[in-house]
Amino acid sequence: MNNLNRVQYRYSVNSVSTLFCFVIGLLSLSLYLEQSSSLIPKVDASNLAKNYTFLMALDSPNIGDEETNTDDLLPQPEGIDVDREGNVFVNEIGENRINIFNANGTLISTWGSSGEDLGQFSHPHGNEIEDENNQDINEVFVYVADQNNDRIQKFSKDGTFATTWGEEGEGNGQFLHTHGIDLDSDGNVYVSDRDQPSIQKFSSNGTFINKWGSEGTADGQFIQPWDVSVSQDDRVFVPDYGNNRIQIFSKEGDFITSWGTAGSGPGQFEGPAVVAFDADNNVYVTDSGNHRVQKFTGNGTFITEWGKEGQENGQFSMPEGLAVDLLSGKVYVSDTSNNNVQVFAPLEN
């Protein structure tokens, strides 16, 4: 073979080899994207999302002080929920109490104190107001995850103690770190345990029903499940804080899907803390480490986001608690490290 033919042969072989590697690379990329697509939320390219504007901040006076200053901050607000009248229940872990504000942001009631007795708290983290649509208002109860006392406490809306369950331990009905709490349409109670990575399900009076989860990165496993929230169609959403994803289960604890990855882009998280839903079953997430709130459709398509690190209105420092008023659409965010609750109103584009 002369030199010219050798060059042509080598060029032909190299071209085929390069083409072969390129095709294999495309196939590998396609397979990777197909396998990982369930973890990467789609982005709503229509730009039809509602935007949100800062409305006000909820602050509380130091109840019991000689001087009552309505500009005093909330010491470390976390769990938050809204009742049918637009009243806002805020867990204040700095003072171990529950603050109730009306829809205009005026503090109307406070109950609870530090301690281990019934009706007292040690770091009340999550709260949930019982679904009120078909109930007499006098039969509505507030459930509180009393974190450091390793129990759930149940109260009437005026703070009258009703019942409690739970103790320290790793067995059924026991807790190491009660964190998030929510109810399904049947009134069953779901509790996330941060340090015993699991979700436990109880009847409304505390009877143990089911438990699922363990520590890890596989489907159905958790690293610090920060919260648990039940959608209107009774899907159970768990912000898997340490795995930077949202996992979704049936009411029985069967894994359905998950979405989210680590990062700061749309649909990415750095410590997703709490999930809430609006009347259209859209999903809101406090992305704590990214100091923002993200909004998704019920199937995980990214819609919009707002917030950045800071101390000004509309800025956050490690936000956690989250609630949406189903009637007004207002979004309440417990800006934990800034010691206040910020309220946002939706704006139509």
Coordinates of C-alpha atoms in Angstrom, one line a residue:
M1 CA 0.0 0.0 0.0
N2 CA 1.5 3.4 -1.0
N3 CA 1.7 6.4 1.3
L4 CA -1.4 8.1 -0.3
N5 CA -3.5 5.0 0.2
R6 CA -2.3 4.6 3.8
V7 CA -3.4 8.2 4.5
Q8 CA -6.7 7.7 2.9
Y9 CA -7.3 4.4 4.8
R10 CA -6.3 5.9 8.1
Y11 CA -8.6 8.9 7.5
S12 CA -11.5 6.6 6.6
V13 CA -11.0 4.5 9.8
N14 CA -10.7 7.6 12.0
S15 CA -13.8 9.1 10.5
V16 CA -15.8 5.9 11.1
S17 CA -14.4 5.7 14.6
T18 CA -15.3 9.3 15.4
L19 CA -18.8 8.9 13.9
F20 CA -19.3 5.7 16.0
C21 CA -18.2 7.4 19.2
F22 CA -20.5 10.4 18.4
V23 CA -23.5 8.1 17.9
I24 CA -22.7 6.2 21.1
G25 CA -22.4 9.5 23.0
L26 CA -25.8 10.7 21.7
L27 CA -27.4 7.4 22.7
S28 CA -25.9 7.6 26.2
L29 CA -27.0 11.2 26.7
S30 CA -30.5 10.3 25.5
L31 CA -30.6 7.4 28.0
Y32 CA -29.3 9.5 30.8
L33 CA -31.9 12.2 30.2
E34 CA -34.7 9.7 29.9
Q35 CA -33.7 8.1 33.3
S36 CA -33.2 11.4 35.1
S37 CA -36.1 13.4 33.5
S38 CA -38.4 12.6 36.4
L39 CA -36.0 14.5 38.7
I40 CA -35.8 17.6 36.6
P41 CA -39.0 19.7 36.7
K42 CA -40.1 21.2 33.3
V43 CA -40.2 25.0 33.0
D44 CA -43.4 26.7 32.1
A45 CA -42.3 28.6 29.0
S46 CA -45.7 30.3 28.5
N47 CA -44.8 32.9 31.1
L48 CA -48.5 33.0 32.2
A49 CA -47.6 32.6 35.8
K50 CA -48.9 34.9 38.5
N51 CA -46.3 37.2 40.0
Y52 CA -46.3 38.0 43.7
T53 CA -45.8 41.3 45.5
F54 CA -44.9 42.0 49.1
L55 CA -48.0 43.0 51.1
M56 CA -47.0 43.2 54.8
A57 CA -45.1 41.5 57.6
L58 CA -46.6 40.0 60.7
D59 CA -44.8 41.0 63.9
S60 CA -45.9 40.5 67.5
P61 CA -45.5 42.4 70.7
N62 CA -43.7 40.7 73.6
I63 CA -46.7 39.6 75.5
G64 CA -46.2 40.2 79.3
D65 CA -43.5 42.9 78.9
E66 CA -44.0 46.3 80.6
E67 CA -43.7 48.0 77.3
T68 CA -45.7 46.6 74.4
N69 CA -44.0 47.5 71.1
T70 CA -46.0 46.4 68.1
D71 CA -42.8 46.6 66.0
D72 CA -41.1 43.8 68.0
L73 CA -40.1 40.8 65.9
L74 CA -41.4 37.3 66.0
P75 CA -38.6 35.1 67.6
Q76 CA -38.0 32.4 65.1
P77 CA -41.4 31.7 63.5
E78 CA -41.7 28.3 61.8
G79 CA -45.0 26.4 61.4
I80 CA -47.8 28.4 59.9
D81 CA -51.4 27.8 58.7
V82 CA -54.5 29.7 57.7
D83 CA -58.1 29.0 58.8
R84 CA -61.3 29.6 56.9
E85 CA -61.7 33.1 58.2
G86 CA -58.2 34.1 57.0
N87 CA -56.7 34.0 60.5
V88 CA -53.1 33.0 60.6
F89 CA -51.6 30.6 63.2
V90 CA -47.9 31.0 63.6
N91 CA -45.6 28.8 65.8
E92 CA -43.0 30.9 67.5
I93 CA -40.2 28.7 68.7
G94 CA -38.3 31.5 70.4
E95 CA -41.1 31.9 72.9
N96 CA -42.7 28.5 72.6
R97 CA -46.1 29.8 71.8
I98 CA -48.8 30.1 69.1
N99 CA -49.6 33.5 67.7
I100 CA -52.9 34.1 65.9
F101 CA -53.2 37.1 63.5
N102 CA -56.3 38.2 61.6
A103 CA -56.3 38.7 57.9
N104 CA -55.3 42.3 58.3
G105 CA -52.1 41.3 60.2
T106 CA -53.4 42.3 63.7
L107 CA -52.3 40.0 66.6
I108 CA -55.6 38.7 68.1
S109 CA -54.5 35.9 70.4
T110 CA -51.5 34.1 71.9
W111 CA -51.4 30.8 73.8
G112 CA -48.8 28.3 75.0
S113 CA -45.6 28.6 77.1
S114 CA -42.3 26.8 77.6
G115 CA -42.3 23.5 79.3
E116 CA -43.2 19.8 79.3
D117 CA -46.7 20.0 80.8
L118 CA -49.8 19.5 78.7
G119 CA -50.3 22.7 76.6
Q120 CA -46.7 23.7 76.9
F121 CA -44.1 23.5 74.2
S122 CA -40.4 23.0 73.6
H123 CA -39.7 24.1 70.0
P124 CA -43.2 23.8 68.4
H125 CA -42.2 23.3 64.8
G126 CA -45.1 22.4 62.5
N127 CA -48.8 23.1 62.9
E128 CA -52.0 22.2 61.0
I129 CA -55.6 23.4 61.3
E130 CA -58.1 20.7 60.7
D131 CA -60.0 20.9 57.4
E132 CA -63.0 23.1 58.1
N133 CA -65.1 22.9 55.1
N134 CA -67.7 20.4 56.5
Q135 CA -67.3 21.1 60.2
D136 CA -68.8 23.3 62.8
I137 CA -66.2 25.8 63.8
N138 CA -66.4 24.6 67.4
E139 CA -65.2 21.2 66.3
V140 CA -62.1 22.4 64.5
F141 CA -58.8 21.5 66.0
V142 CA -55.2 22.7 65.7
Y143 CA -52.4 20.0 65.7
V144 CA -48.9 21.0 66.8
A145 CA -45.6 19.1 66.3
D146 CA -44.0 19.7 69.7
Q147 CA -40.5 18.9 68.5
N148 CA -38.3 18.6 71.6
N149 CA -41.0 17.0 73.7
D150 CA -41.3 14.3 71.0
R151 CA -45.1 14.5 70.8
I152 CA -48.1 15.8 68.9
Q153 CA -50.5 18.0 70.8
K154 CA -54.1 18.7 69.7
F155 CA -56.0 21.9 70.7
S156 CA -59.3 23.7 70.0
K157 CA -58.8 26.9 68.1
D158 CA -58.8 29.0 71.3
G159 CA -55.9 26.9 72.7
T160 CA -57.9 24.6 74.9
F161 CA -55.9 21.3 75.2
A162 CA -57.6 18.3 73.7
T163 CA -55.2 15.3 73.6
T164 CA -51.6 14.3 73.0
W165 CA -49.6 11.3 71.8
G166 CA -46.0 10.3 71.2
E167 CA -42.8 9.8 73.2
E168 CA -39.1 9.6 72.5
G169 CA -38.1 6.5 70.7
E170 CA -37.8 4.7 67.3
G171 CA -40.8 2.5 67.5
N172 CA -44.3 3.0 66.0
G173 CA -45.9 6.1 67.5
Q174 CA -42.5 7.2 68.9
F175 CA -40.4 10.2 67.7
L176 CA -36.9 11.5 67.7
H177 CA -37.6 14.9 66.1
T178 CA -41.2 15.7 65.2
H179 CA -41.1 18.3 62.4
G180 CA -43.9 18.6 59.9
I181 CA -47.6 17.7 60.2
D182 CA -50.6 17.6 58.0
L183 CA -54.0 16.0 57.6
D184 CA -55.7 14.1 54.7
S185 CA -59.3 14.4 53.6
D186 CA -60.3 11.7 56.1
G187 CA -58.7 13.5 59.0
N188 CA -55.8 11.2 59.4
V189 CA -52.6 12.8 60.7
Y190 CA -49.2 12.6 59.0
V191 CA -46.0 13.4 60.9
S192 CA -42.4 13.8 59.5
D193 CA -39.6 12.7 61.9
R194 CA -36.4 14.5 60.9
D195 CA -34.0 12.4 62.9
Q196 CA -35.8 9.1 62.5
P197 CA -36.2 9.7 58.8
S198 CA -39.7 8.6 58.3
I199 CA -43.4 9.5 57.9
Q200 CA -45.9 8.2 60.4
K201 CA -49.7 8.1 59.9
F202 CA -52.2 8.3 62.7
S203 CA -55.9 8.6 63.2
S204 CA -57.1 12.0 64.5
N205 CA -57.0 10.7 68.1
G206 CA -53.4 9.4 67.8
T207 CA -54.0 5.8 66.9
F208 CA -51.0 4.5 64.9
I209 CA -51.8 3.4 61.4
N210 CA -48.7 3.2 59.2
K211 CA -45.1 4.2 58.9
W212 CA -42.6 4.4 56.0
G213 CA -39.2 5.6 55.1
S214 CA -35.6 5.1 56.2
E215 CA -32.3 7.0 55.8
G216 CA -30.8 7.0 52.3
T217 CA -31.0 8.4 48.8
A218 CA -33.2 5.8 47.1
D219 CA -36.9 6.3 46.3
G220 CA -38.9 6.3 49.5
Q221 CA -35.8 7.0 51.6
F222 CA -35.0 10.4 53.2
I223 CA -32.2 12.6 54.6
Q224 CA -34.0 14.9 57.1
P225 CA -37.6 14.9 55.8
W226 CA -38.4 18.5 56.9
D227 CA -42.1 18.5 56.4
V228 CA -45.1 16.5 55.1
S229 CA -48.0 18.1 53.2
V230 CA -51.2 16.4 51.7
S231 CA -52.6 17.8 48.5
Q232 CA -56.3 18.2 47.8
D233 CA -56.2 14.9 45.8
D234 CA -54.6 13.2 48.8
R235 CA -51.1 12.8 47.5
V236 CA -48.5 13.1 50.3
F237 CA -45.6 15.5 49.5
V238 CA -42.4 15.2 51.5
P239 CA -39.6 17.9 51.2
D240 CA -36.5 15.6 51.4
Y241 CA -34.3 18.4 52.8
G242 CA -30.9 16.6 52.6
N243 CA -31.6 15.0 49.2
N244 CA -32.7 18.3 47.7
R245 CA -35.9 16.9 46.2
I246 CA -39.6 16.5 46.7
Q247 CA -40.9 13.0 47.0
I248 CA -44.6 12.1 46.5
F249 CA -46.5 9.2 47.9
S250 CA -50.0 7.8 48.1
K251 CA -51.9 8.0 51.4
E252 CA -50.7 4.4 52.1
G253 CA -47.1 5.4 51.7
D254 CA -46.5 4.0 48.2
F255 CA -43.9 5.9 46.3
I256 CA -45.3 7.7 43.2
T257 CA -42.5 10.0 41.9
S258 CA -40.0 12.7 42.9
W259 CA -38.5 15.8 41.4
G260 CA -35.8 18.3 42.1
T261 CA -32.0 18.3 42.2
A262 CA -29.3 20.2 44.1
G263 CA -28.6 23.7 42.8
S264 CA -30.0 27.2 42.4
G265 CA -31.7 27.0 39.1
P266 CA -35.5 26.7 38.4
G267 CA -36.7 23.5 40.0
Q268 CA -33.4 23.0 41.9
F269 CA -33.1 23.2 45.7
E270 CA -30.8 23.8 48.5
G271 CA -32.7 22.5 51.5
P272 CA -36.4 22.4 50.5
A273 CA -38.2 22.9 53.8
V274 CA -42.0 23.1 53.5
V275 CA -44.7 22.5 50.8
A276 CA -48.0 24.2 50.5
F277 CA -50.9 24.2 48.0
D278 CA -53.2 26.8 46.5
A279 CA -56.8 26.3 45.4
D280 CA -55.7 25.1 42.0
N281 CA -53.4 22.5 43.6
N282 CA -50.3 24.3 42.5
V283 CA -47.3 23.5 44.7
Y284 CA -45.2 26.1 46.7
V285 CA -41.9 25.2 48.2
T286 CA -39.7 27.2 50.6
D287 CA -36.2 26.7 49.2
S288 CA -34.5 27.5 52.4
G289 CA -30.8 27.6 51.4
N290 CA -31.6 29.5 48.2
H291 CA -33.6 32.0 50.3
R292 CA -36.6 31.9 48.0
V293 CA -40.0 30.5 47.3
Q294 CA -40.6 28.3 44.2
K295 CA -44.0 27.6 42.6
F296 CA -44.8 24.5 40.5
T297 CA -47.8 22.8 38.9
G298 CA -49.1 19.7 40.6
N299 CA -46.9 17.6 38.4
G300 CA -43.7 19.5 39.1
T301 CA -43.5 21.9 36.2
F302 CA -41.7 25.1 37.4
I303 CA -43.9 28.2 37.2
T304 CA -42.2 31.1 39.0
E305 CA -40.0 32.0 42.0
W306 CA -39.4 35.0 44.2
G307 CA -37.0 36.1 46.9
K308 CA -33.3 36.4 47.5
E309 CA -31.0 36.6 50.6
G310 CA -31.4 39.8 52.6
Q311 CA -33.4 41.6 55.2
E312 CA -35.6 43.8 53.1
N313 CA -39.2 43.3 52.2
G314 CA -39.4 40.4 49.7
Q315 CA -36.0 39.1 50.8
F316 CA -35.4 36.1 53.1
S317 CA -32.9 34.4 55.4
M318 CA -33.5 30.7 55.6
P319 CA -37.3 30.7 55.2
E320 CA -39.1 27.7 56.4
G321 CA -42.9 27.8 57.2
L322 CA -45.3 28.3 54.3
A323 CA -49.1 28.6 53.9
V324 CA -51.5 29.7 51.2
D325 CA -54.9 31.3 51.9
L326 CA -57.1 29.3 49.6
L327 CA -59.7 32.1 49.2
S328 CA -57.5 35.2 48.8
G329 CA -54.4 33.4 47.3
K330 CA -52.1 35.3 49.7
V331 CA -48.9 33.4 50.5
Y332 CA -47.5 33.5 54.0
V333 CA -43.7 32.8 54.5
S334 CA -42.1 32.3 57.9
D335 CA -38.8 34.1 57.4
T336 CA -37.2 32.2 60.3
S337 CA -33.8 33.8 60.6
N338 CA -35.2 37.3 59.9
N339 CA -37.7 36.8 62.7
N340 CA -40.9 37.7 60.9
V341 CA -43.7 36.4 58.6
Q342 CA -43.9 38.0 55.2
V343 CA -47.2 38.1 53.3
F344 CA -47.4 38.2 49.5
A345 CA -50.4 38.9 47.3
P346 CA -50.8 37.5 43.8
L347 CA -50.8 39.9 40.8
E348 CA -52.4 39.0 37.5
N349 CA -50.2 39.6 34.5

